[in-house]
PDB file of C-alpha atoms in Angstrom:
ATOM      1  CA  MET A   1     -34.744  66.624  14.540  1.00  0.00           C
ATOM      2  CA  LYS A   2     -34.046  70.300  15.034  1.00  0.00           C
ATOM      3  CA  PRO A   3     -36.943  72.648  14.223  1.00  0.00           C
ATOM      4  CA  VAL A   4     -36.750  74.173  10.742  1.00  0.00           C
ATOM      5  CA  SER A   5     -37.910  77.591   9.606  1.00  0.00           C
ATOM      6  CA  VAL A   6     -38.879  76.786   6.012  1.00  0.00           C
ATOM      7  CA  SER A   7     -42.399  76.166   4.699  1.00  0.00           C
ATOM      8  CA  THR A   8     -41.801  73.215   2.342  1.00  0.00           C
ATOM      9  CA  MET A   9     -39.442  70.224   2.216  1.00  0.00           C
ATOM     10  CA  LYS A  10     -37.929  71.528  -1.023  1.00  0.00           C
ATOM     11  CA  GLU A  11     -36.535  74.519   0.882  1.00  0.00           C
ATOM     12  CA  LEU A  12     -34.574  72.387   3.356  1.00  0.00           C
ATOM     13  CA  SER A  13     -30.800  72.464   3.357  1.00  0.00           C
ATOM     14  CA  LYS A  14     -28.861  69.293   2.549  1.00  0.00           C
ATOM     15  CA  GLU A  15     -28.164  68.639   6.246  1.00  0.00           C
ATOM     16  CA  GLU A  16     -31.819  69.208   7.144  1.00  0.00           C
ATOM     17  CA  LYS A  17     -32.886  66.731   4.467  1.00  0.00           C
ATOM     18  CA  VAL A  18     -30.504  64.122   5.910  1.00  0.00           C
ATOM     19  CA  ARG A  19     -32.007  64.667   9.363  1.00  0.00           C
ATOM     20  CA  LEU A  20     -35.480  64.415   7.868  1.00  0.00           C
ATOM     21  CA  ALA A  21     -34.514  61.079   6.318  1.00  0.00           C
ATOM     22  CA  GLY A  22     -33.699  59.843   9.821  1.00  0.00           C
ATOM     23  CA  ASP A  23     -37.055  61.129  11.023  1.00  0.00           C
ATOM     24  CA  PHE A  24     -38.778  59.235   8.191  1.00  0.00           C
ATOM     25  CA  PHE A  25     -37.070  56.025   9.384  1.00  0.00           C
ATOM     26  CA  HIS A  26     -38.297  56.775  12.890  1.00  0.00           C
ATOM     27  CA  ARG A  27     -41.884  57.295  11.764  1.00  0.00           C
ATOM     28  CA  THR A  28     -41.780  54.062   9.747  1.00  0.00           C
ATOM     29  CA  ILE A  29     -40.618  52.067  12.782  1.00  0.00           C
ATOM     30  CA  VAL A  30     -43.279  53.623  15.006  1.00  0.00           C
ATOM     31  CA  HIS A  31     -46.021  52.985  12.432  1.00  0.00           C
ATOM     32  CA  TYR A  32     -44.879  49.374  11.974  1.00  0.00           C
ATOM     33  CA  GLY A  33     -45.035  48.817  15.739  1.00  0.00           C
ATOM     34  CA  LEU A  34     -48.433  50.477  16.031  1.00  0.00           C
ATOM     35  CA  TRP A  35     -49.797  48.205  13.300  1.00  0.00           C
ATOM     36  CA  PHE A  36     -48.657  45.153  15.277  1.00  0.00           C
ATOM     37  CA  ALA A  37     -50.114  46.572  18.496  1.00  0.00           C
ATOM     38  CA  GLU A  38     -53.464  47.258  16.855  1.00  0.00           C
ATOM     39  CA  VAL A  39     -53.695  43.813  15.230  1.00  0.00           C
ATOM     40  CA  ARG A  40     -52.882  42.315  18.622  1.00  0.00           C
ATOM     41  CA  HIS A  41     -55.611  44.448  20.204  1.00  0.00           C
ATOM     42  CA  GLN A  42     -58.243  43.745  17.538  1.00  0.00           C
ATOM     43  CA  MET A  43     -57.459  40.109  16.682  1.00  0.00           C
ATOM     44  CA  GLY A  44     -55.408  38.748  19.578  1.00  0.00           C
ATOM     45  CA  LEU A  45     -51.709  38.070  20.183  1.00  0.00           C
ATOM     46  CA  GLU A  46     -51.656  34.670  18.482  1.00  0.00           C
ATOM     47  CA  LYS A  47     -53.037  36.104  15.231  1.00  0.00           C
ATOM     48  CA  ALA A  48     -50.709  39.102  15.349  1.00  0.00           C
ATOM     49  CA  ILE A  49     -47.677  36.868  15.841  1.00  0.00           C
ATOM     50  CA  SER A  50     -48.795  34.543  13.040  1.00  0.00           C
ATOM     51  CA  LEU A  51     -48.865  37.506  10.640  1.00  0.00           C
ATOM     52  CA  LEU A  52     -45.669  39.153  11.895  1.00  0.00           C
ATOM     53  CA  SER A  53     -43.005  37.073  10.131  1.00  0.00           C
ATOM     54  CA  GLY A  54     -44.738  37.307   6.774  1.00  0.00           C
ATOM     55  CA  VAL A  55     -45.227  41.043   7.136  1.00  0.00           C
ATOM     56  CA  PHE A  56     -41.580  41.565   8.089  1.00  0.00           C
ATOM     57  CA  SER A  57     -40.306  39.436   5.197  1.00  0.00           C
ATOM     58  CA  ARG A  58     -42.395  41.250   2.597  1.00  0.00           C
ATOM     59  CA  SER A  59     -41.868  44.702   4.094  1.00  0.00           C
ATOM     60  CA  SER A  60     -38.090  44.321   4.419  1.00  0.00           C
ATOM     61  CA  ASP A  61     -37.775  43.018   0.848  1.00  0.00           C
ATOM     62  CA  ILE A  62     -39.719  46.013  -0.483  1.00  0.00           C
ATOM     63  CA  GLN A  63     -37.783  48.527   1.590  1.00  0.00           C
ATOM     64  CA  LEU A  64     -34.292  47.091   1.046  1.00  0.00           C
ATOM     65  CA  ASN A  65     -34.739  46.791  -2.705  1.00  0.00           C
ATOM     66  CA  ARG A  66     -35.998  50.368  -2.944  1.00  0.00           C
ATOM     67  CA  LEU A  67     -33.194  51.699  -0.736  1.00  0.00           C
ATOM     68  CA  GLY A  68     -30.671  49.649  -2.693  1.00  0.00           C
ATOM     69  CA  LYS A  69     -31.776  51.230  -5.957  1.00  0.00           C
ATOM     70  CA  THR A  70     -31.764  54.692  -4.372  1.00  0.00           C
ATOM     71  CA  LEU A  71     -28.417  54.465  -2.550  1.00  0.00           C
ATOM     72  CA  GLY A  72     -26.608  52.171  -4.981  1.00  0.00           C
ATOM     73  CA  PHE A  73     -26.119  48.942  -3.047  1.00  0.00           C
ATOM     74  CA  ASP A  74     -27.013  45.470  -4.265  1.00  0.00           C
ATOM     75  CA  VAL A  75     -29.507  43.224  -2.467  1.00  0.00           C
ATOM     76  CA  SER A  76     -29.185  39.460  -2.767  1.00  0.00           C
ATOM     77  CA  ASP A  77     -31.545  36.932  -1.203  1.00  0.00           C
ATOM     78  CA  GLY A  78     -33.106  39.661   0.923  1.00  0.00           C
ATOM     79  CA  LEU A  79     -29.783  40.921   2.322  1.00  0.00           C
ATOM     80  CA  PRO A  80     -27.620  43.929   1.414  1.00  0.00           C
ATOM     81  CA  GLU A  81     -24.500  42.466  -0.196  1.00  0.00           C
ATOM     82  CA  VAL A  82     -22.345  44.993   1.647  1.00  0.00           C
ATOM     83  CA  LEU A  83     -23.306  43.215   4.892  1.00  0.00           C
ATOM     84  CA  SER A  84     -23.012  39.696   3.494  1.00  0.00           C
ATOM     85  CA  GLN A  85     -19.474  40.455   2.305  1.00  0.00           C
ATOM     86  CA  LEU A  86     -18.242  41.689   5.677  1.00  0.00           C
ATOM     87  CA  PRO A  87     -15.653  39.504   7.447  1.00  0.00           C
ATOM     88  CA  GLU A  88     -17.178  37.304  10.124  1.00  0.00           C
ATOM     89  CA  ASP A  89     -15.655  39.247  13.028  1.00  0.00           C
ATOM     90  CA  ARG A  90     -17.340  42.427  11.769  1.00  0.00           C
ATOM     91  CA  ILE A  91     -20.677  40.603  11.550  1.00  0.00           C
ATOM     92  CA  ASP A  92     -20.196  39.374  15.120  1.00  0.00           C
ATOM     93  CA  ALA A  93     -19.475  42.956  16.168  1.00  0.00           C
ATOM     94  CA  LEU A  94     -22.627  44.086  14.350  1.00  0.00           C
ATOM     95  CA  LEU A  95     -24.752  41.520  16.216  1.00  0.00           C
ATOM     96  CA  ASP A  96     -23.269  42.739  19.501  1.00  0.00           C
ATOM     97  CA  ALA A  97     -23.925  46.377  18.602  1.00  0.00           C
ATOM     98  CA  LEU A  98     -27.534  45.659  17.613  1.00  0.00           C
ATOM     99  CA  ALA A  99     -28.211  43.786  20.853  1.00  0.00           C
ATOM    100  CA  ILE A 100     -26.625  46.545  22.940  1.00  0.00           C
ATOM    101  CA  ASN A 101     -28.625  49.169  21.053  1.00  0.00           C
ATOM    102  CA  TRP A 102     -31.820  47.229  21.824  1.00  0.00           C
ATOM    103  CA  LEU A 103     -30.969  47.274  25.523  1.00  0.00           C
ATOM    104  CA  ALA A 104     -29.986  50.942  25.410  1.00  0.00           C
ATOM    105  CA  SER A 105     -33.313  51.818  23.765  1.00  0.00           C
ATOM    106  CA  ASP A 106     -35.131  49.899  26.489  1.00  0.00           C
ATOM    107  CA  GLY A 107     -33.219  51.862  29.118  1.00  0.00           C
ATOM    108  CA  VAL A 108     -33.926  55.212  27.470  1.00  0.00           C
ATOM    109  CA  TRP A 109     -37.668  54.502  27.531  1.00  0.00           C
ATOM    110  CA  PHE A 110     -37.488  53.415  31.176  1.00  0.00           C
ATOM    111  CA  GLN A 111     -35.647  56.568  32.204  1.00  0.00           C
ATOM    112  CA  ALA A 112     -37.968  58.803  30.183  1.00  0.00           C
ATOM    113  CA  VAL A 113     -40.992  57.450  32.067  1.00  0.00           C
ATOM    114  CA  GLU A 114     -39.143  57.451  35.394  1.00  0.00           C
ATOM    115  CA  PHE A 115     -38.081  61.099  35.073  1.00  0.00           C
ATOM    116  CA  ALA A 116     -41.546  62.138  33.892  1.00  0.00           C
ATOM    117  CA  SER A 117     -43.740  60.110  36.270  1.00  0.00           C
ATOM    118  CA  GLY A 118     -41.593  58.267  38.805  1.00  0.00           C
ATOM    119  CA  MET A 119     -40.198  54.791  39.381  1.00  0.00           C
ATOM    120  CA  ASN A 120     -43.559  53.081  39.975  1.00  0.00           C
ATOM    121  CA  ASP A 121     -44.904  54.087  36.570  1.00  0.00           C
ATOM    122  CA  ALA A 122     -41.608  53.160  34.900  1.00  0.00           C
ATOM    123  CA  LYS A 123     -41.662  49.669  36.425  1.00  0.00           C
ATOM    124  CA  ARG A 124     -45.330  49.229  35.560  1.00  0.00           C
ATOM    125  CA  CYS A 125     -44.698  50.139  31.922  1.00  0.00           C
ATOM    126  CA  ASN A 126     -41.550  48.011  31.865  1.00  0.00           C
ATOM    127  CA  ASP A 127     -43.315  44.893  33.153  1.00  0.00           C
ATOM    128  CA  SER A 128     -46.233  45.351  30.753  1.00  0.00           C
ATOM    129  CA  CYS A 129     -43.832  45.840  27.853  1.00  0.00           C
ATOM    130  CA  TRP A 130     -42.108  42.553  28.691  1.00  0.00           C
ATOM    131  CA  ALA A 131     -45.477  40.807  28.822  1.00  0.00           C
ATOM    132  CA  HIS A 132     -45.950  41.837  25.177  1.00  0.00           C
ATOM    133  CA  PHE A 133     -42.374  41.519  23.927  1.00  0.00           C
ATOM    134  CA  SER A 134     -41.320  38.209  25.469  1.00  0.00           C
ATOM    135  CA  PRO A 135     -43.839  35.989  23.631  1.00  0.00           C
ATOM    136  CA  VAL A 136     -43.111  37.842  20.394  1.00  0.00           C
ATOM    137  CA  GLU A 137     -39.370  37.291  20.778  1.00  0.00           C
ATOM    138  CA  ALA A 138     -39.994  33.628  21.615  1.00  0.00           C
ATOM    139  CA  SER A 139     -42.066  33.199  18.459  1.00  0.00           C
ATOM    140  CA  LEU A 140     -39.443  34.891  16.292  1.00  0.00           C
ATOM    141  CA  VAL A 141     -36.676  32.764  17.822  1.00  0.00           C
ATOM    142  CA  ARG A 142     -38.767  29.642  17.270  1.00  0.00           C
ATOM    143  CA  ASN A 143     -39.014  30.581  13.576  1.00  0.00           C
ATOM    144  CA  VAL A 144     -35.258  31.207  13.337  1.00  0.00           C
ATOM    145  CA  LEU A 145     -34.515  27.780  14.827  1.00  0.00           C
ATOM    146  CA  GLY A 146     -37.310  25.969  13.011  1.00  0.00           C
ATOM    147  CA  LEU A 147     -38.709  24.612  16.267  1.00  0.00           C
ATOM    148  CA  GLY A 148     -42.040  22.831  16.211  1.00  0.00           C
ATOM    149  CA  PRO A 149     -45.032  23.851  18.329  1.00  0.00           C
ATOM    150  CA  ALA A 150     -43.927  21.755  21.336  1.00  0.00           C
ATOM    151  CA  PRO A 151     -40.124  21.266  21.256  1.00  0.00           C
ATOM    152  CA  GLY A 152     -39.835  20.541  24.990  1.00  0.00           C
ATOM    153  CA  LEU A 153     -37.000  21.541  27.285  1.00  0.00           C
ATOM    154  CA  GLU A 154     -34.325  20.971  24.643  1.00  0.00           C
ATOM    155  CA  GLY A 155     -36.124  23.432  22.396  1.00  0.00           C
ATOM    156  CA  LEU A 156     -36.283  25.982  25.203  1.00  0.00           C
ATOM    157  CA  LYS A 157     -32.552  25.554  25.896  1.00  0.00           C
ATOM    158  CA  LYS A 158     -31.793  26.401  22.276  1.00  0.00           C
ATOM    159  CA  ALA A 159     -34.249  29.302  22.250  1.00  0.00           C
ATOM    160  CA  LEU A 160     -32.742  30.912  25.363  1.00  0.00           C
ATOM    161  CA  GLY A 161     -29.412  30.982  23.535  1.00  0.00           C
ATOM    162  CA  PHE A 162     -30.891  33.062  20.705  1.00  0.00           C
ATOM    163  CA  ARG A 163     -32.488  35.851  22.730  1.00  0.00           C
ATOM    164  CA  LEU A 164     -31.121  39.364  22.391  1.00  0.00           C
ATOM    165  CA  TYR A 165     -29.941  39.079  25.990  1.00  0.00           C
ATOM    166  CA  ALA A 166     -27.843  36.027  25.109  1.00  0.00           C
ATOM    167  CA  ARG A 167     -25.661  38.203  22.901  1.00  0.00           C
ATOM    168  CA  ILE A 168     -24.691  40.688  25.623  1.00  0.00           C
ATOM    169  CA  ASN A 169     -24.977  38.757  28.906  1.00  0.00           C
ATOM    170  CA  THR A 170     -23.318  35.581  30.185  1.00  0.00           C
ATOM    171  CA  GLN A 171     -25.703  32.761  31.049  1.00  0.00           C
ATOM    172  CA  CYS A 172     -25.562  29.040  31.716  1.00  0.00           C
ATOM    173  CA  ILE A 173     -27.859  26.033  31.921  1.00  0.00           C
ATOM    174  CA  GLN A 174     -27.673  23.142  34.384  1.00  0.00           C
ATOM    175  CA  ASP A 175     -29.799  20.015  34.075  1.00  0.00           C
ATOM    176  CA  ASP A 176     -31.984  19.374  37.111  1.00  0.00           C
ATOM    177  CA  GLY A 177     -33.244  15.842  36.529  1.00  0.00           C
ATOM    178  CA  PRO A 178     -35.009  14.481  33.447  1.00  0.00           C
ATOM    179  CA  ASP A 179     -37.903  16.942  33.489  1.00  0.00           C
ATOM    180  CA  SER A 180     -36.335  20.289  34.428  1.00  0.00           C
ATOM    181  CA  PHE A 181     -33.271  22.491  34.099  1.00  0.00           C
ATOM    182  CA  ILE A 182     -31.939  25.601  35.829  1.00  0.00           C
ATOM    183  CA  PHE A 183     -31.065  28.735  33.891  1.00  0.00           C
ATOM    184  CA  GLN A 184     -28.690  31.257  35.482  1.00  0.00           C
ATOM    185  CA  MET A 185     -27.840  34.795  34.402  1.00  0.00           C
ATOM    186  CA  ASN A 186     -24.225  34.941  35.525  1.00  0.00           C
ATOM    187  CA  VAL A 187     -23.243  38.313  34.089  1.00  0.00           C
ATOM    188  CA  CYS A 188     -25.961  40.913  33.511  1.00  0.00           C
ATOM    189  CA  ARG A 189     -25.003  44.063  31.636  1.00  0.00           C
ATOM    190  CA  VAL A 190     -27.611  46.166  33.472  1.00  0.00           C
ATOM    191  CA  GLN A 191     -26.747  44.926  36.955  1.00  0.00           C
ATOM    192  CA  ASN A 192     -22.992  45.098  36.327  1.00  0.00           C
ATOM    193  CA  ALA A 193     -23.332  48.747  35.288  1.00  0.00           C
ATOM    194  CA  ARG A 194     -25.150  49.488  38.540  1.00  0.00           C
ATOM    195  CA  LYS A 195     -22.527  47.583  40.496  1.00  0.00           C
ATOM    196  CA  ARG A 196     -19.740  49.665  38.949  1.00  0.00           C
ATOM    197  CA  LYS A 197     -21.576  52.814  40.074  1.00  0.00           C
ATOM    198  CA  GLY A 198     -21.948  51.506  43.631  1.00  0.00           C
ATOM    199  CA  LEU A 199     -25.727  51.107  43.288  1.00  0.00           C
ATOM    200  CA  ASP A 200     -27.914  48.306  44.598  1.00  0.00           C
ATOM    201  CA  ASP A 201     -29.245  45.708  42.189  1.00  0.00           C
ATOM    202  CA  TYR A 202     -32.162  46.861  40.081  1.00  0.00           C
ATOM    203  CA  PRO A 203     -35.244  45.010  41.438  1.00  0.00           C
ATOM    204  CA  CYS A 204     -36.168  43.241  38.213  1.00  0.00           C
ATOM    205  CA  LYS A 205     -38.063  40.260  39.657  1.00  0.00           C
ATOM    206  CA  SER A 206     -41.540  41.567  38.787  1.00  0.00           C
ATOM    207  CA  GLY A 207     -40.524  41.942  35.148  1.00  0.00           C
ATOM    208  CA  GLY A 208     -38.579  38.676  35.133  1.00  0.00           C
ATOM    209  CA  LEU A 209     -41.566  36.685  36.345  1.00  0.00           C
ATOM    210  CA  VAL A 210     -43.487  37.862  33.299  1.00  0.00           C
ATOM    211  CA  GLU A 211     -40.556  37.738  30.885  1.00  0.00           C
ATOM    212  CA  TYR A 212     -39.321  34.201  31.537  1.00  0.00           C
ATOM    213  CA  ALA A 213     -42.701  32.566  32.079  1.00  0.00           C
ATOM    214  CA  THR A 214     -44.215  33.934  28.868  1.00  0.00           C
ATOM    215  CA  PHE A 215     -41.081  33.162  26.856  1.00  0.00           C
ATOM    216  CA  ALA A 216     -41.021  29.554  28.041  1.00  0.00           C
ATOM    217  CA  SER A 217     -44.743  28.916  27.616  1.00  0.00           C
ATOM    218  CA  THR A 218     -44.641  30.384  24.102  1.00  0.00           C
ATOM    219  CA  ILE A 219     -41.879  27.962  23.150  1.00  0.00           C
ATOM    220  CA  ASP A 220     -43.856  25.074  24.654  1.00  0.00           C
ATOM    221  CA  PRO A 221     -47.127  25.508  26.589  1.00  0.00           C
ATOM    222  CA  ARG A 222     -46.300  22.484  28.763  1.00  0.00           C
ATOM    223  CA  ILE A 223     -43.328  24.248  30.357  1.00  0.00           C
ATOM    224  CA  THR A 224     -43.709  25.928  33.751  1.00  0.00           C
ATOM    225  CA  THR A 225     -41.359  28.520  35.237  1.00  0.00           C
ATOM    226  CA  GLU A 226     -40.181  28.918  38.830  1.00  0.00           C
ATOM    227  CA  CYS A 227     -38.046  31.784  40.116  1.00  0.00           C
ATOM    228  CA  ILE A 228     -35.143  30.526  42.232  1.00  0.00           C
ATOM    229  CA  GLY A 229     -33.939  34.053  42.871  1.00  0.00           C
ATOM    230  CA  CYS A 230     -33.984  37.483  41.222  1.00  0.00           C
ATOM    231  CA  PRO A 231     -33.275  40.960  42.618  1.00  0.00           C
ATOM    232  CA  PRO A 232     -34.348  42.242  45.068  1.00  0.00           C
ATOM    233  CA  ASP A 233     -33.874  38.648  46.316  1.00  0.00           C
ATOM    234  CA  PRO A 234     -30.412  37.941  47.747  1.00  0.00           C
ATOM    235  CA  HIS A 235     -28.197  35.962  45.379  1.00  0.00           C
ATOM    236  CA  PRO A 236     -24.697  34.484  45.286  1.00  0.00           C
ATOM    237  CA  GLU A 237     -21.816  36.194  43.527  1.00  0.00           C
ATOM    238  CA  ASP A 238     -21.891  33.849  40.532  1.00  0.00           C
ATOM    239  CA  TRP A 239     -25.400  34.769  39.304  1.00  0.00           C
ATOM    240  CA  PHE A 240     -27.907  37.609  39.428  1.00  0.00           C
ATOM    241  CA  CYS A 241     -31.042  35.613  38.705  1.00  0.00           C
ATOM    242  CA  ALA A 242     -31.868  31.929  38.325  1.00  0.00           C
ATOM    243  CA  TRP A 243     -34.938  30.138  37.005  1.00  0.00           C
ATOM    244  CA  ARG A 244     -36.121  26.544  36.972  1.00  0.00           C
ATOM    245  CA  PHE A 245     -37.999  25.347  33.893  1.00  0.00           C
ATOM    246  CA  SER A 246     -39.983  22.142  34.189  1.00  0.00           C
ATOM    247  CA  ILE A 247     -42.200  20.173  31.848  1.00  0.00           C
ATOM    248  CA  ASN A 248     -45.080  17.864  32.621  1.00  0.00           C
ATOM    249  CA  PRO A 249     -43.944  14.396  31.451  1.00  0.00           C
TER     250      PRO A 249
END
């Protein structure tokens, strides 16, 4: 938000008030995330995750109903009716846009740290962020799919198809015997962008080792993760990274 010269919010212009509304949204998101981080710190990740879905459901209901009354849109079953009434292709486009925005936000944070403190700090923050985010995403996906506490490899296959990445990348799964399967990332939006610019692959293996292992073990603690290849490892043209997931019979 641009700096303002007035002393009170009542003195803001209409445009400044609109920008302030955006800043209020920003503060709410940051505060929400800090609450989760502090509960995780004080009470542990498992407890924080167990509270998260209930908090989101109650918080979103409160906020959407209040915004609906303020802005004049109806809310039905916890959803703005204006979204529910969109044609399916527009909803698909919305899901794509949200997933791309998530990735863009991730990239903005990475670049902000890189430009301020260098690549090593950016990668360190990136890998630590994935260590926190991946189990949370796995838990949220498990709730969406209604998976039990130990859904096995079939549960993990389904869960991998509901990650944010699954909406914007191309991936495939190949069975590797009765107790394992191989997951390949065939088209990666980040790596393809670098390729178009003539840049080398981004060396994402350190983050991937954390990301995939914690995601899989959150879906089912019996599952182990093995990296077949991930940049800076060499890889064939048809995939950027590949992972083997196995389960103890």
